[in-house]
């Protein structure tokens, strides 16, 4: 494609999206520029603190469990109290809990605070995705979710490489930088983002449509099928931030080496996410999710044969292609399956 063609494709990819979307996008970018804990927790615990890989896995599991628990409550808060208040509470809580985690030394305290960090950091997800669905036209949603995912990984590509060197100097500095950047996100939300929750009408609830509760969500067979499959794929993708750094550390590679390798994930998404999304946005999401799952399994399977930085980077590139297809497709499918009045609750998956 010519340079003019690339420019035209870029303009078409960002055209027609409302200003509120771009402020939400900016908040996402700032948040990911400061990302540190999820990426380097395994290295921090095994290399800096001297704990075992099993303990690092336990902490990662508690961090994830905190996210599962909070997403249920955050989904309800998003629908009942609004997207903006939920975002503010989640981001301020994340900033304070991440800073606190950097000062923990007792293994029980580290595990407990990691659980709190997982709760706080994941609580913003239902609000962000529900707000995005509120403010973007249905025909533009896959594109909007892809651009948001692009922002996540643009920030991640920069932060992961920088954080690898920060970790060699001071892990505590990484925790404090993430806390500060998360507070900056809260400021953006407070100053620039209006509430987007659709107004309830007199026909809502018992007199009209049945109100949406968590029980409604759990009884939705199609949606729960998507959630179950998404969970299995998420377990696979999580190995990029748990199994991969531990494997590289045991093979003698440094945190900076891991930061460089995992940085390919963000760089590749930044380069390919927009053109790939333009290719897939009108295609059957079921087929796309099958292809992405197969690619993810193949990419992580190749890690067993990696012994050099180049091969580790190659494995990251393979499963990143799966992530590029999976992320906007899955999010767009969830929005399609969710009723307007229950968007927050339906984002828990």
Coordinates of N, CA, C and O in Angstrom, one line a residue, residues 105-193:
X105 N 6.8 -6.3 52.5 CA 8.0 -7.2 52.6 C 7.6 -8.6 53.1 O 8.1 -9.6 52.7
X106 N 6.6 -8.7 54.0 CA 6.1 -10.0 54.5 C 5.3 -10.7 53.4 O 4.5 -10.1 52.6
X107 N 5.6 -12.0 53.2 CA 4.9 -12.7 52.1 C 3.4 -12.7 52.1 O 2.7 -12.6 51.1
X108 N 2.9 -12.8 53.4 CA 1.4 -12.8 53.5 C 0.9 -11.4 53.2 O -0.2 -11.3 52.5
X109 N 1.6 -10.3 53.6 CA 1.2 -9.0 53.3 C 1.2 -8.7 51.8 O 0.3 -8.1 51.2
X110 N 2.3 -9.2 51.1 CA 2.4 -9.1 49.7 C 1.2 -9.7 49.0 O 0.6 -9.1 48.1
X111 N 0.9 -10.9 49.4 CA -0.2 -11.6 48.7 C -1.5 -10.9 48.9 O -2.3 -10.8 48.0
X112 N -1.7 -10.4 50.2 CA -3.0 -9.7 50.5 C -3.1 -8.4 49.7 O -4.2 -8.1 49.1
X113 N -2.1 -7.7 49.6 CA -2.1 -6.4 48.9 C -2.2 -6.6 47.4 O -2.9 -5.9 46.7
X114 N -1.6 -7.7 46.9 CA -1.7 -8.0 45.5 C -3.2 -8.3 45.1 O -3.7 -8.0 44.0
X115 N -3.9 -9.0 46.0 CA -5.3 -9.3 45.9 C -6.1 -7.9 45.8 O -6.9 -7.8 44.9
X116 N -5.7 -7.0 46.6 CA -6.4 -5.7 46.6 C -6.1 -4.9 45.3 O -7.0 -4.3 44.7
X117 N -4.8 -5.0 44.8 CA -4.5 -4.4 43.6 C -5.3 -5.0 42.4 O -5.8 -4.3 41.6
X118 N -5.4 -6.3 42.4 CA -6.2 -6.9 41.4 C -7.7 -6.5 41.4 O -8.3 -6.2 40.4
X119 N -8.2 -6.3 42.6 CA -9.6 -5.8 42.8 C -9.7 -4.4 42.2 O -10.6 -4.1 41.5
X120 N -8.8 -3.6 42.7 CA -8.9 -2.1 42.3 C -8.7 -1.9 40.8 O -9.4 -1.2 40.1
X121 N -7.6 -2.6 40.2 CA -7.3 -2.3 38.9 C -8.3 -2.9 37.9 O -8.6 -2.3 36.8
X122 N -8.9 -4.0 38.2 CA -9.9 -4.6 37.3 C -11.3 -3.9 37.4 O -12.1 -4.1 36.5
X123 N -11.5 -3.2 38.5 CA -12.8 -2.6 38.7 C -13.2 -1.5 37.6 O -14.3 -1.2 37.4
X124 N -12.1 -1.0 37.0 CA -12.4 0.1 36.0 C -12.9 -0.5 34.6 O -13.5 0.2 33.8
X125 N -12.6 -1.8 34.4 CA -12.9 -2.4 33.1 C -14.3 -2.4 32.7 O -14.7 -1.9 31.6
X126 N -15.3 -2.8 33.5 CA -16.7 -2.7 33.1 C -17.1 -1.3 32.8 O -17.9 -1.1 31.9
X127 N -16.6 -0.3 33.6 CA -17.0 1.1 33.4 C -16.5 1.6 32.0 O -17.2 2.3 31.3
X128 N -15.2 1.3 31.7 CA -14.6 1.7 30.5 C -15.3 1.2 29.3 O -15.7 1.9 28.3
X129 N -15.6 -0.1 29.3 CA -16.2 -0.8 28.2 C -17.7 -0.4 28.0 O -18.2 -0.2 26.9
X130 N -18.4 -0.2 29.1 CA -19.8 0.2 29.1 C -19.8 1.7 28.6 O -20.7 2.0 27.7
X131 N -18.9 2.5 29.0 CA -18.9 3.9 28.6 C -18.6 4.0 27.1 O -19.2 4.8 26.3
X132 N -17.7 3.2 26.6 CA -17.4 3.2 25.2 C -18.6 2.7 24.4 O -18.8 3.3 23.3
X133 N -19.3 1.7 24.8 CA -20.5 1.3 24.1 C -21.5 2.3 24.1 O -22.3 2.5 23.2
X134 N -21.6 3.1 25.2 CA -22.6 4.2 25.3 C -22.4 5.3 24.3 O -23.3 5.8 23.6
X135 N -21.1 5.7 24.1 CA -20.8 6.9 23.4 C -20.4 6.7 21.9 O -20.4 7.7 21.1
X136 N -20.3 5.4 21.5 CA -19.9 5.1 20.1 C -21.0 4.5 19.4 O -21.7 3.6 20.0
X137 N -21.2 4.8 18.2 CA -22.3 4.2 17.4 C -22.1 2.7 17.2 O -20.9 2.3 17.1
X138 N -23.1 1.9 17.2 CA -23.0 0.4 17.0 C -22.0 0.0 15.9 O -21.2 -0.9 16.1
X139 N -22.2 0.7 14.7 CA -21.4 0.3 13.6 C -19.9 0.6 13.8 O -19.0 0.1 13.0
X140 N -19.5 1.5 14.8 CA -18.2 1.9 15.0 C -17.5 1.2 16.2 O -16.4 1.5 16.5
X141 N -18.2 0.3 16.9 CA -17.8 -0.2 18.1 C -16.5 -1.1 18.0 O -15.6 -1.0 18.8
X142 N -16.5 -2.0 17.1 CA -15.4 -2.9 16.9 C -14.1 -2.0 16.7 O -13.0 -2.3 17.2
X143 N -14.3 -1.0 15.8 CA -13.2 -0.1 15.5 C -12.7 0.7 16.8 O -11.5 0.8 17.1
X144 N -13.7 1.1 17.6 CA -13.4 1.9 18.8 C -12.7 1.0 19.8 O -11.7 1.4 20.4
X145 N -13.2 -0.3 20.0 CA -12.5 -1.2 20.9 C -11.1 -1.5 20.4 O -10.2 -1.7 21.2
X146 N -10.9 -1.6 19.1 CA -9.6 -1.9 18.6 C -8.6 -0.7 18.8 O -7.5 -0.9 19.2
X147 N -9.1 0.5 18.7 CA -8.3 1.7 19.0 C -8.0 1.7 20.4 O -6.8 2.1 20.8
X148 N -8.9 1.4 21.3 CA -8.6 1.4 22.7 C -7.6 0.3 23.1 O -6.6 0.6 23.8
X149 N -7.7 -0.9 22.4 CA -6.7 -1.9 22.6 C -5.3 -1.5 22.1 O -4.3 -1.8 22.7
X150 N -5.4 -0.7 21.0 CA -4.1 -0.2 20.4 C -3.5 0.8 21.4 O -2.2 0.7 21.6
X151 N -4.3 1.6 22.1 CA -3.7 2.5 23.1 C -3.1 1.8 24.2 O -2.0 2.1 24.7
X152 N -3.8 0.7 24.7 CA -3.3 -0.1 25.8 C -1.9 -0.6 25.4 O -0.9 -0.6 26.2
X153 N -1.7 -1.1 24.2 CA -0.5 -1.7 23.8 C 0.6 -0.7 23.3 O 1.8 -1.0 23.4
X154 N 0.2 0.5 22.9 CA 1.2 1.5 22.6 C 1.8 1.9 23.9 O 3.1 2.0 24.0
X155 N 1.0 2.1 25.0 CA 1.5 2.4 26.3 C 2.4 1.2 26.8 O 3.5 1.4 27.4
X156 N 1.9 0.0 26.6 CA 2.6 -1.2 27.1 C 3.9 -1.3 26.4 O 4.9 -1.7 27.1
X157 N 4.0 -1.1 25.1 CA 5.3 -1.2 24.4 C 6.3 -0.3 24.9 O 7.5 -0.7 25.0
X158 N 5.9 0.9 25.2 CA 6.9 1.9 25.8 C 7.2 1.6 27.2 O 8.4 1.5 27.6
X159 N 6.2 1.3 28.0 CA 6.4 1.1 29.5 C 7.2 -0.2 29.8 O 8.0 -0.2 30.7
X160 N 6.9 -1.3 29.0 CA 7.6 -2.5 29.3 C 9.1 -2.4 29.1 O 9.9 -3.0 29.8
X161 N 9.5 -1.7 28.0 CA 10.9 -1.6 27.7 C 11.6 -0.7 28.8 O 12.7 -1.0 29.3
X162 N 10.9 0.4 29.1 CA 11.5 1.3 30.1 C 11.5 0.7 31.5 O 12.5 0.8 32.2
X163 N 10.4 -0.1 31.8 CA 10.3 -0.7 33.1 C 11.4 -1.7 33.4 O 11.8 -2.0 34.5
X164 N 11.8 -2.4 32.3 CA 12.9 -3.4 32.5 C 14.1 -2.8 33.0 O 14.8 -3.3 33.9
X165 N 14.4 -1.6 32.5 CA 15.6 -0.9 33.0 C 15.4 -0.2 34.4 O 16.2 -0.2 35.3
X166 N 14.1 0.2 34.6 CA 13.8 0.8 36.0 C 13.9 -0.3 37.0 O 14.4 -0.1 38.1
X167 N 13.5 -1.6 36.6 CA 13.5 -2.7 37.6 C 14.9 -3.0 38.0 O 15.2 -3.4 39.1
X168 N 15.9 -2.8 37.1 CA 17.3 -3.1 37.4 C 17.8 -2.0 38.4 O 18.8 -2.3 39.1
X169 N 17.2 -0.9 38.4 CA 17.6 0.2 39.3 C 16.8 0.1 40.6 O 17.4 0.1 41.7
X170 N 15.5 0.0 40.5 CA 14.7 0.0 41.7 C 13.2 -0.4 41.3 O 12.5 0.3 40.6
X171 N 12.8 -1.6 41.9 CA 11.5 -2.0 41.7 C 10.5 -1.1 42.3 O 9.4 -0.8 41.8
X172 N 10.9 -0.5 43.5 CA 10.0 0.4 44.2 C 9.6 1.6 43.3 O 8.5 2.1 43.3
X173 N 10.6 2.1 42.6 CA 10.4 3.2 41.7 C 9.3 2.9 40.6 O 8.4 3.7 40.3
X174 N 9.3 1.7 40.2 CA 8.2 1.2 39.2 C 6.9 1.2 39.8 O 5.9 1.7 39.2
X175 N 6.7 0.8 41.1 CA 5.5 0.8 41.8 C 5.0 2.3 41.9 O 3.8 2.5 41.7
X176 N 5.8 3.1 42.3 CA 5.4 4.5 42.6 C 5.1 5.3 41.3 O 4.2 6.1 41.2
X177 N 5.8 5.0 40.2 CA 5.5 5.6 38.9 C 4.1 5.1 38.4 O 3.3 5.9 37.9
X178 N 3.8 3.8 38.6 CA 2.5 3.3 38.2 C 1.4 4.0 39.0 O 0.4 4.4 38.5
X179 N 1.6 4.2 40.3 CA 0.6 4.8 41.1 C 0.4 6.3 40.7 O -0.8 6.7 40.6
X180 N 1.5 7.0 40.4 CA 1.3 8.4 39.9 C 0.6 8.5 38.6 O -0.2 9.4 38.4
X181 N 0.9 7.6 37.6 CA 0.2 7.6 36.3 C -1.3 7.3 36.5 O -2.1 7.8 35.7
X182 N -1.6 6.3 37.4 CA -3.0 6.0 37.6 C -3.8 7.2 38.1 O -4.9 7.4 37.8
X183 N -3.1 7.9 39.1 CA -3.8 9.1 39.6 C -4.0 10.1 38.5 O -5.0 10.8 38.4
X184 N -3.1 10.2 37.5 CA -3.2 11.1 36.4 C -4.4 10.7 35.6 O -5.2 11.6 35.0
X185 N -4.7 9.4 35.4 CA -5.9 9.0 34.7 C -7.1 9.4 35.4 O -8.1 9.8 34.8
X186 N -7.1 9.3 36.7 CA -8.3 9.7 37.5 C -8.6 11.2 37.3 O -9.7 11.7 37.2
X187 N -7.5 12.0 37.2 CA -7.7 13.5 36.9 C -8.3 13.7 35.5 O -9.2 14.5 35.4
X188 N -7.9 12.9 34.5 CA -8.5 13.1 33.2 C -9.9 12.7 33.2 O -10.8 13.4 32.6
X189 N -10.3 11.6 33.9 CA -11.7 11.2 34.0 C -12.5 12.3 34.7 O -13.6 12.7 34.2
X190 N -12.0 12.8 35.8 CA -12.7 13.8 36.6 C -13.0 15.1 35.8 O -14.0 15.7 35.9
X191 N -12.0 15.6 35.1 CA -12.0 16.9 34.4 C -12.7 16.8 33.1 O -13.5 17.7 32.7
X192 N -12.5 15.7 32.3 CA -12.9 15.7 30.9 C -14.1 14.8 30.5 O -14.7 15.0 29.5
X193 N -14.4 13.8 31.3 CA -15.4 12.8 30.9 C -16.7 13.0 31.6 O -16.8 12.9 32.8

